[in-house]
Amino acid sequence: MNHRIRKAVFPVAGLGTRFLPATKTVPKEMLPIIDRPLIQYAVDEAIEAGCDTLVFVTNRYKHAVADYFDKAYELEQKLEQAGKLEQLELIRNVLPKGVRAVFVTQAEALGLGHAVLCAKPVIGDEPFAVLLPDDVIWNRGPGALSQMADVAERSGASVLATQSVSREKTSSYGIVAVESFDERQGRVTSIVEKPAPEEAPSTLAVVGRYVLSPRIFPLLEATRPGAGGEIQLTDAISALLTEQEVLAYRFRGTRFDCGTHLGLIEATIRYALDHEKLSEAASRLMQNALDELGVVDAD
Ligand code: UTP
């Protein structure tokens, strides 16, 4: 599959229960870091990696995601009339020219693997990316997916984004065993979903970026419900690596798990401190809050 990926899948049909009650009406992917929803960070990363077809796997409650990527004629007109050209640019660039959004429905939340399978009619027979928008990856250089697309293009292999986690956290991730690991990548020899710490084959965890061979689709079709009663992408990848090369890639960048309260807070702090207009004021606010609340470093 030695060519550049063009299509990216965004599975956004999960229930987002960890952010209730907010996610009763606002999809998790629409929660903002400063002024952009989580989904925009993932979309920008996919576009930077060279993708021009974005496939959103949604459910019937997630109109807000489709609305967000739709053209907002009235708002554009009002901003234009008011001379607010900077803001006009911002909303026009939610999806740049030449990039198309396709929406497919996952009628029932049967698991991440099932959500990816729903994108099959749009992807067809070419390698593609999967991005989970609640994993936000901050990097000053090329984005994580762009790094992975380079690796996939050079190797012809499927590529999984990985990072080391502490052993007590293995039960929250897909965990890979890897051979011949050089500085950043190695061949995956096995993968298991959410293993207990004592059963995990390593502490190298898969996070929400994948470049996958289209061979994953028939394997997903044959995958039965696994961990948590869900059709797991991990199980299909486990079948894939008996047929084709799958690489684990340790990306450059910092990943924030914005599907959790602390992850979203951490990401907000990072982006605020790295923001050209907000940085100074944000660090002052943080210092004030720490002083006022008398929070001291536990160390
Ligand atoms: P999560 O495990 O984070 O589940 O899904 P969730 O429902 O989004 O959130 P919580 O755990 O209830 O708070 C990982 C990714 O897979 C998608 C989710 O939208 C998220 O991007 N997903 C999961 C689907 O699209 N469909 C599914 O059936 C399950």
Coordinates of C-alpha atoms and ligand atoms in Angstrom, one line a residue, residues 11-19 28-29 57 62 106 108-112 115 132-134 230 259, ligand 1:
P11 CA -15.7 7.7 14.7
V12 CA -17.9 10.1 16.7
A13 CA -20.9 7.9 17.5
G14 CA -19.9 7.0 21.1
L15 CA -22.1 8.1 24.0
G16 CA -19.6 10.2 25.8
T17 CA -20.9 9.1 29.2
R18 CA -17.8 10.4 31.1
F19 CA -18.8 14.0 30.2
K28 CA -18.1 15.2 23.3
E29 CA -16.3 16.1 20.1
V57 CA -19.3 8.2 11.6
K62 CA -25.0 14.2 16.7
Q106 CA -23.7 4.1 13.0
E108 CA -26.2 1.5 17.2
A109 CA -23.1 2.1 19.3
L110 CA -21.7 -1.5 18.8
G111 CA -18.1 -0.5 19.3
L112 CA -15.2 1.3 17.7
A115 CA -17.9 2.3 13.7
L132 CA -10.3 9.5 17.6
P133 CA -11.0 13.2 18.3
D134 CA -10.9 12.8 22.1
E230 CA -18.2 -4.3 21.7
G259 CA -12.3 11.9 26.9
Ligands
UTP1 P1 -14.9 5.7 24.0 O1 -14.4 4.4 24.5 O2 -14.2 7.0 24.4 O3 -16.5 5.8 24.3 O4 -14.9 5.6 22.4 P2 -17.4 7.1 24.3 O5 -18.8 6.6 24.2 O6 -17.0 8.1 23.2 O7 -17.1 7.8 25.7 P3 -17.4 7.3 27.2 O8 -16.4 6.3 27.5 O9 -18.9 6.9 27.3 O10 -17.2 8.6 28.0 C1 -13.7 5.8 21.6 C2 -14.1 6.4 20.3 O11 -14.8 5.5 19.5 C3 -16.1 6.1 19.1 C4 -16.3 7.3 20.1 O12 -17.1 8.3 19.6 C5 -14.9 7.7 20.4 O13 -14.4 8.6 19.4 N1 -17.1 5.1 19.1 C6 -17.2 4.2 20.1 C7 -18.0 5.1 18.1 O14 -18.0 5.9 17.1 N2 -19.0 4.1 18.1 C8 -19.1 3.2 19.1 O15 -19.9 2.3 19.0 C9 -18.1 3.2 20.1

